[in-house]
């Protein structure tokens, strides 16, 4: 009997197949591990260096398993995936943290027919961009006296990225601004990337224009624009009630801020769709610096002149900074808009 022999082609095919499965598992696991690394960073990064070693250890385990066979590699990856999904589901938004003072209270409302009593309305007097005299007030407004609604856009660096707010003006001279914002803790700074990884809760701030708009024209020296929205009385009323409804909902059940799907502008769009269900989605809602272009095309803001002219007349920062200290801020900045 001659010496035993093994078909070399079968061995080569086996090795090639193992390599293919190994690289396939790595192709799937690398983005998963990158996402896990960022999630760990934004949730547990303050706990120390060993936290960052966890995704690296997982990557090493997957790599070792991948070269011992496809089934083991996919089994390890599956276990890791289930573990991360279950752990991520346990990260829930909270109401009680050590909030930054200006974000410590969300607006809430009591509604009695056309009369709305707003609690936790912010009315700070800002000395610098980060330091202000804390004032929280209660406002009572009559929806039968709601005269107009304004879209407020403010930029500070890139024209493509803006913070957006909605201001409601009443015939008795009152203004209430609603602003959907990240709810930072005292030690935190805003991070667009962190907004994808449950880093910040969402808060609805109700404020006076002497606070939230003047903060941006004066203390922060941002480029602020005001656009009057073309709405029926019923639409104005419905939009106001959708805002106070959101404020009450957040007081009962906190939610996460999300950089793309739940930010200052997408919140406006979602609330506006309660009033106008056919309002189309558009990329300019996601790139908030161009939202006024979107509103111009829809005819929701004045479009009887070229858009550049509308934009130029909407800007208020220079005008606001030139006002005397005793001026009626809201009325004065709107002159000539």
Coordinates of C-alpha atoms in Angstrom, one line a residue, residues 7-321:
X7 CA -5.9 16.5 -2.2
X8 CA -4.0 19.8 -2.1
X9 CA -6.9 21.6 -3.8
X10 CA -9.3 20.8 -1.0
X11 CA -6.8 22.2 1.6
X12 CA -6.3 25.4 -0.3
X13 CA -10.1 25.8 -0.7
X14 CA -10.5 25.3 3.0
X15 CA -7.9 27.9 3.9
X16 CA -9.2 30.3 1.3
X17 CA -12.7 29.9 2.7
X18 CA -11.5 30.5 6.2
X19 CA -9.8 33.7 5.1
X20 CA -12.9 34.9 3.3
X21 CA -15.0 34.4 6.4
X22 CA -12.4 36.0 8.6
X23 CA -12.2 39.1 6.5
X24 CA -16.0 39.1 6.2
X25 CA -16.4 39.0 9.9
X26 CA -13.9 41.9 10.3
X27 CA -15.7 43.9 7.6
X28 CA -18.9 43.7 9.7
X29 CA -17.3 44.0 13.1
X30 CA -15.1 47.0 12.4
X31 CA -17.9 49.6 12.0
X32 CA -19.8 47.9 14.9
X33 CA -16.8 48.2 17.2
X34 CA -16.2 51.8 16.1
X35 CA -19.8 52.6 17.0
X36 CA -19.4 50.8 20.3
X37 CA -16.1 52.7 21.0
X38 CA -17.9 56.0 20.5
X39 CA -20.9 55.0 22.6
X40 CA -18.6 53.9 25.4
X41 CA -16.6 57.2 25.1
X42 CA -19.7 59.4 25.4
X43 CA -21.4 57.4 28.1
X44 CA -18.5 56.2 30.3
X45 CA -15.4 58.0 29.1
X46 CA -15.0 59.9 32.4
X47 CA -14.5 56.6 34.2
X48 CA -10.9 56.1 33.0
X49 CA -8.6 54.5 30.4
X50 CA -9.9 51.0 31.0
X51 CA -13.2 51.9 29.4
X52 CA -11.5 52.5 26.1
X53 CA -9.8 49.2 26.3
X54 CA -13.1 47.3 26.3
X55 CA -13.8 47.7 22.5
X56 CA -10.2 46.9 21.7
X57 CA -10.5 43.7 23.8
X58 CA -13.7 42.8 21.9
X59 CA -12.0 43.4 18.6
X60 CA -9.1 41.1 19.6
X61 CA -11.6 38.4 20.6
X62 CA -13.5 38.7 17.3
X63 CA -10.2 38.6 15.3
X64 CA -9.0 35.5 17.1
X65 CA -12.3 33.8 16.7
X66 CA -12.4 34.6 13.0
X67 CA -9.2 32.7 12.3
X68 CA -10.5 29.7 14.2
X69 CA -13.6 29.3 12.0
X70 CA -16.5 31.2 10.6
X71 CA -19.1 29.8 13.0
X72 CA -17.1 30.9 16.0
X73 CA -16.5 34.4 14.6
X74 CA -20.1 35.0 13.9
X75 CA -21.2 33.5 17.2
X76 CA -18.9 35.8 19.1
X77 CA -20.0 38.8 17.0
X78 CA -23.7 37.9 17.6
X79 CA -23.2 37.7 21.3
X80 CA -21.4 41.0 21.4
X81 CA -24.2 42.6 19.3
X82 CA -26.9 41.4 21.5
X83 CA -25.0 42.5 24.6
X84 CA -24.5 46.0 23.2
X85 CA -28.1 46.4 22.1
X86 CA -29.4 45.3 25.5
X87 CA -27.0 47.6 27.3
X88 CA -27.8 50.5 25.0
X89 CA -31.5 50.1 25.7
X90 CA -30.9 50.6 29.4
X91 CA -29.4 54.1 28.8
X92 CA -32.5 56.3 29.4
X93 CA -33.0 60.0 29.6
X94 CA -33.2 61.6 33.0
X95 CA -34.9 64.6 34.5
X96 CA -32.7 65.2 37.5
X97 CA -29.1 66.0 36.8
X98 CA -26.8 68.9 37.7
X99 CA -28.1 71.1 34.9
X100 CA -26.5 74.3 33.6
X101 CA -28.5 77.1 35.2
X102 CA -30.1 78.4 32.0
X103 CA -31.3 74.9 31.0
X104 CA -32.4 73.8 34.5
X105 CA -36.1 74.3 33.7
X106 CA -38.3 73.5 30.8
X107 CA -41.4 75.5 30.0
X108 CA -44.8 74.1 31.2
X109 CA -48.3 75.3 30.6
X110 CA -51.8 75.3 32.1
X111 CA -54.5 75.8 29.5
X112 CA -57.9 77.2 30.2
X113 CA -59.7 77.9 26.9
X114 CA -57.8 80.8 25.2
X115 CA -55.9 81.6 28.4
X116 CA -52.5 79.9 28.8
X117 CA -50.4 80.2 31.9
X118 CA -46.8 79.5 31.2
X119 CA -44.5 78.5 34.0
X120 CA -40.7 78.4 34.0
X121 CA -40.3 81.2 31.4
X122 CA -36.7 82.2 31.3
X123 CA -36.0 85.9 31.6
X124 CA -32.3 86.1 32.3
X125 CA -30.2 89.3 32.1
X126 CA -27.0 88.3 30.5
X127 CA -23.7 90.0 31.5
X128 CA -21.5 87.7 29.3
X129 CA -22.2 84.8 26.9
X130 CA -22.0 82.4 29.9
X131 CA -23.0 84.5 32.9
X132 CA -26.4 85.9 33.5
X133 CA -28.7 87.0 36.3
X134 CA -31.1 84.0 36.8
X135 CA -34.8 85.0 36.5
X136 CA -37.6 82.6 36.0
X137 CA -41.1 84.0 35.6
X138 CA -44.7 83.0 34.9
X139 CA -46.5 84.5 31.9
X140 CA -50.2 84.5 31.1
X141 CA -51.1 85.0 27.5
X142 CA -54.5 85.1 25.6
X143 CA -54.5 83.1 22.4
X144 CA -57.3 85.4 21.1
X145 CA -54.6 88.2 21.1
X146 CA -52.0 86.2 19.2
X147 CA -51.1 88.4 16.3
X148 CA -48.0 87.0 14.6
X149 CA -45.4 84.3 14.5
X150 CA -41.7 84.8 13.6
X151 CA -39.0 82.4 12.6
X152 CA -35.7 83.4 14.2
X153 CA -32.4 82.1 12.8
X154 CA -29.0 82.7 14.4
X155 CA -25.5 81.7 13.1
X156 CA -22.1 82.1 14.6
X157 CA -19.6 80.4 12.3
X158 CA -20.8 78.4 9.3
X159 CA -23.8 79.7 7.3
X160 CA -24.9 76.1 6.9
X161 CA -25.4 75.6 10.6
X162 CA -27.9 77.7 12.5
X163 CA -29.9 77.6 15.7
X164 CA -33.6 78.2 15.0
X165 CA -36.4 79.4 17.3
X166 CA -40.1 80.4 17.0
X167 CA -41.4 83.7 18.5
X168 CA -45.1 84.4 19.2
X169 CA -46.2 88.0 19.4
X170 CA -49.4 89.2 21.1
X171 CA -51.3 92.4 20.7
X172 CA -50.6 93.4 24.3
X173 CA -46.9 93.6 23.5
X174 CA -45.9 90.3 25.0
X175 CA -43.5 87.9 23.1
X176 CA -42.8 84.3 24.0
X177 CA -39.9 82.5 22.2
X178 CA -39.7 78.7 22.2
X179 CA -36.3 77.1 21.6
X180 CA -35.6 73.3 21.5
X181 CA -32.1 72.9 22.9
X182 CA -29.7 70.3 24.3
X183 CA -29.9 70.1 28.1
X184 CA -26.3 70.3 29.2
X185 CA -25.1 69.6 32.6
X186 CA -22.8 72.1 34.3
X187 CA -19.6 70.4 33.3
X188 CA -20.6 69.6 29.7
X189 CA -20.0 71.3 26.4
X190 CA -22.0 70.7 23.3
X191 CA -20.8 68.1 20.9
X192 CA -22.5 67.3 17.5
X193 CA -21.1 63.8 17.6
X194 CA -22.2 63.3 21.2
X195 CA -25.8 64.1 20.0
X196 CA -25.8 60.8 18.1
X197 CA -24.9 58.8 21.3
X198 CA -27.5 59.8 24.0
X199 CA -25.1 62.3 25.4
X200 CA -27.8 65.1 26.0
X201 CA -31.4 65.3 26.9
X202 CA -33.8 67.6 25.0
X203 CA -35.3 70.6 26.7
X204 CA -37.9 73.1 25.5
X205 CA -37.0 76.6 26.7
X206 CA -39.7 79.2 26.8
X207 CA -38.2 82.7 27.1
X208 CA -38.6 86.4 26.7
X209 CA -36.9 88.0 23.7
X210 CA -35.0 90.3 26.1
X211 CA -33.3 87.0 27.3
X212 CA -32.9 84.5 24.5
X213 CA -32.6 86.8 21.4
X214 CA -30.7 89.6 23.1
X215 CA -28.3 87.0 24.5
X216 CA -27.4 86.2 20.9
X217 CA -27.3 89.8 19.5
X218 CA -25.3 91.3 22.4
X219 CA -23.4 88.8 24.6
X220 CA -22.6 86.4 21.8
X221 CA -22.6 88.8 18.9
X222 CA -24.2 86.2 16.6
X223 CA -25.8 87.0 13.2
X224 CA -29.6 87.0 14.0
X225 CA -32.4 87.2 11.5
X226 CA -36.2 87.4 12.0
X227 CA -38.7 86.3 9.4
X228 CA -42.4 86.8 9.7
X229 CA -44.4 83.6 9.0
X230 CA -47.5 83.7 6.9
X231 CA -50.1 81.8 8.9
X232 CA -53.8 81.9 9.6
X233 CA -55.1 82.6 13.1
X234 CA -55.9 78.9 13.5
X235 CA -52.5 77.8 12.4
X236 CA -50.8 80.3 14.8
X237 CA -52.9 79.1 17.6
X238 CA -52.3 75.4 16.7
X239 CA -48.6 75.9 16.5
X240 CA -48.5 77.6 19.9
X241 CA -50.4 74.8 21.5
X242 CA -48.2 72.2 19.9
X243 CA -45.2 73.8 21.6
X244 CA -46.7 74.0 25.0
X245 CA -47.9 70.4 24.5
X246 CA -44.3 69.4 23.9
X247 CA -43.1 71.3 27.0
X248 CA -45.7 69.4 29.1
X249 CA -44.8 66.1 27.5
X250 CA -41.0 66.6 28.3
X251 CA -41.9 67.4 31.9
X252 CA -43.7 64.1 32.2
X253 CA -41.3 62.0 30.2
X254 CA -37.7 63.1 29.2
X255 CA -36.4 62.5 25.7
X256 CA -33.0 62.4 24.1
X257 CA -31.7 65.2 21.9
X258 CA -30.5 63.7 18.6
X259 CA -28.2 65.7 16.2
X260 CA -30.1 64.8 13.1
X261 CA -33.6 63.6 14.0
X262 CA -34.4 65.7 17.1
X263 CA -32.8 69.1 17.0
X264 CA -33.9 72.7 17.1
X265 CA -35.1 72.7 13.5
X266 CA -36.6 69.2 13.1
X267 CA -38.6 69.9 16.2
X268 CA -40.1 73.0 14.6
X269 CA -40.9 70.9 11.4
X270 CA -42.5 68.1 13.4
X271 CA -44.6 70.6 15.4
X272 CA -45.6 72.5 12.3
X273 CA -46.8 69.3 10.6
X274 CA -49.3 69.0 13.4
X275 CA -50.8 72.2 12.0
X276 CA -50.0 71.6 8.3
X277 CA -49.8 67.8 7.8
X278 CA -48.8 68.2 4.1
X279 CA -45.6 70.1 4.9
X280 CA -42.8 68.3 2.9
X281 CA -39.5 67.1 4.3
X282 CA -36.5 68.8 2.8
X283 CA -32.7 68.6 3.2
X284 CA -32.7 72.2 4.2
X285 CA -34.4 71.3 7.4
X286 CA -31.4 69.1 8.3
X287 CA -28.9 71.8 7.3
X288 CA -30.6 74.4 9.5
X289 CA -28.7 77.3 8.0
X290 CA -30.8 77.0 4.8
X291 CA -34.2 76.6 6.4
X292 CA -35.2 80.2 5.5
X293 CA -34.6 79.2 1.8
X294 CA -37.0 76.3 2.2
X295 CA -39.6 78.6 3.8
X296 CA -39.1 81.1 1.0
X297 CA -39.8 78.5 -1.6
X298 CA -43.0 77.4 0.2
X299 CA -44.2 81.0 0.5
X300 CA -44.3 80.7 4.3
X301 CA -42.1 83.8 4.5
X302 CA -42.3 86.8 2.1
X303 CA -41.2 85.8 -1.4
X304 CA -42.3 88.9 -3.3
X305 CA -38.6 90.0 -3.6
X306 CA -35.4 88.2 -4.3
X307 CA -34.3 86.0 -1.4
X308 CA -31.0 87.9 -0.9
X309 CA -33.0 91.1 -0.3
X310 CA -35.3 89.3 2.1
X311 CA -32.3 87.9 4.0
X312 CA -30.6 91.3 4.2
X313 CA -33.6 93.0 5.6
X314 CA -34.2 90.2 8.1
X315 CA -30.9 90.7 9.9
X316 CA -31.2 92.5 13.2
X317 CA -27.8 92.2 15.1
X318 CA -26.4 95.6 14.1
X319 CA -29.7 97.3 14.7
X320 CA -30.1 95.6 18.1
X321 CA -26.6 96.5 19.3

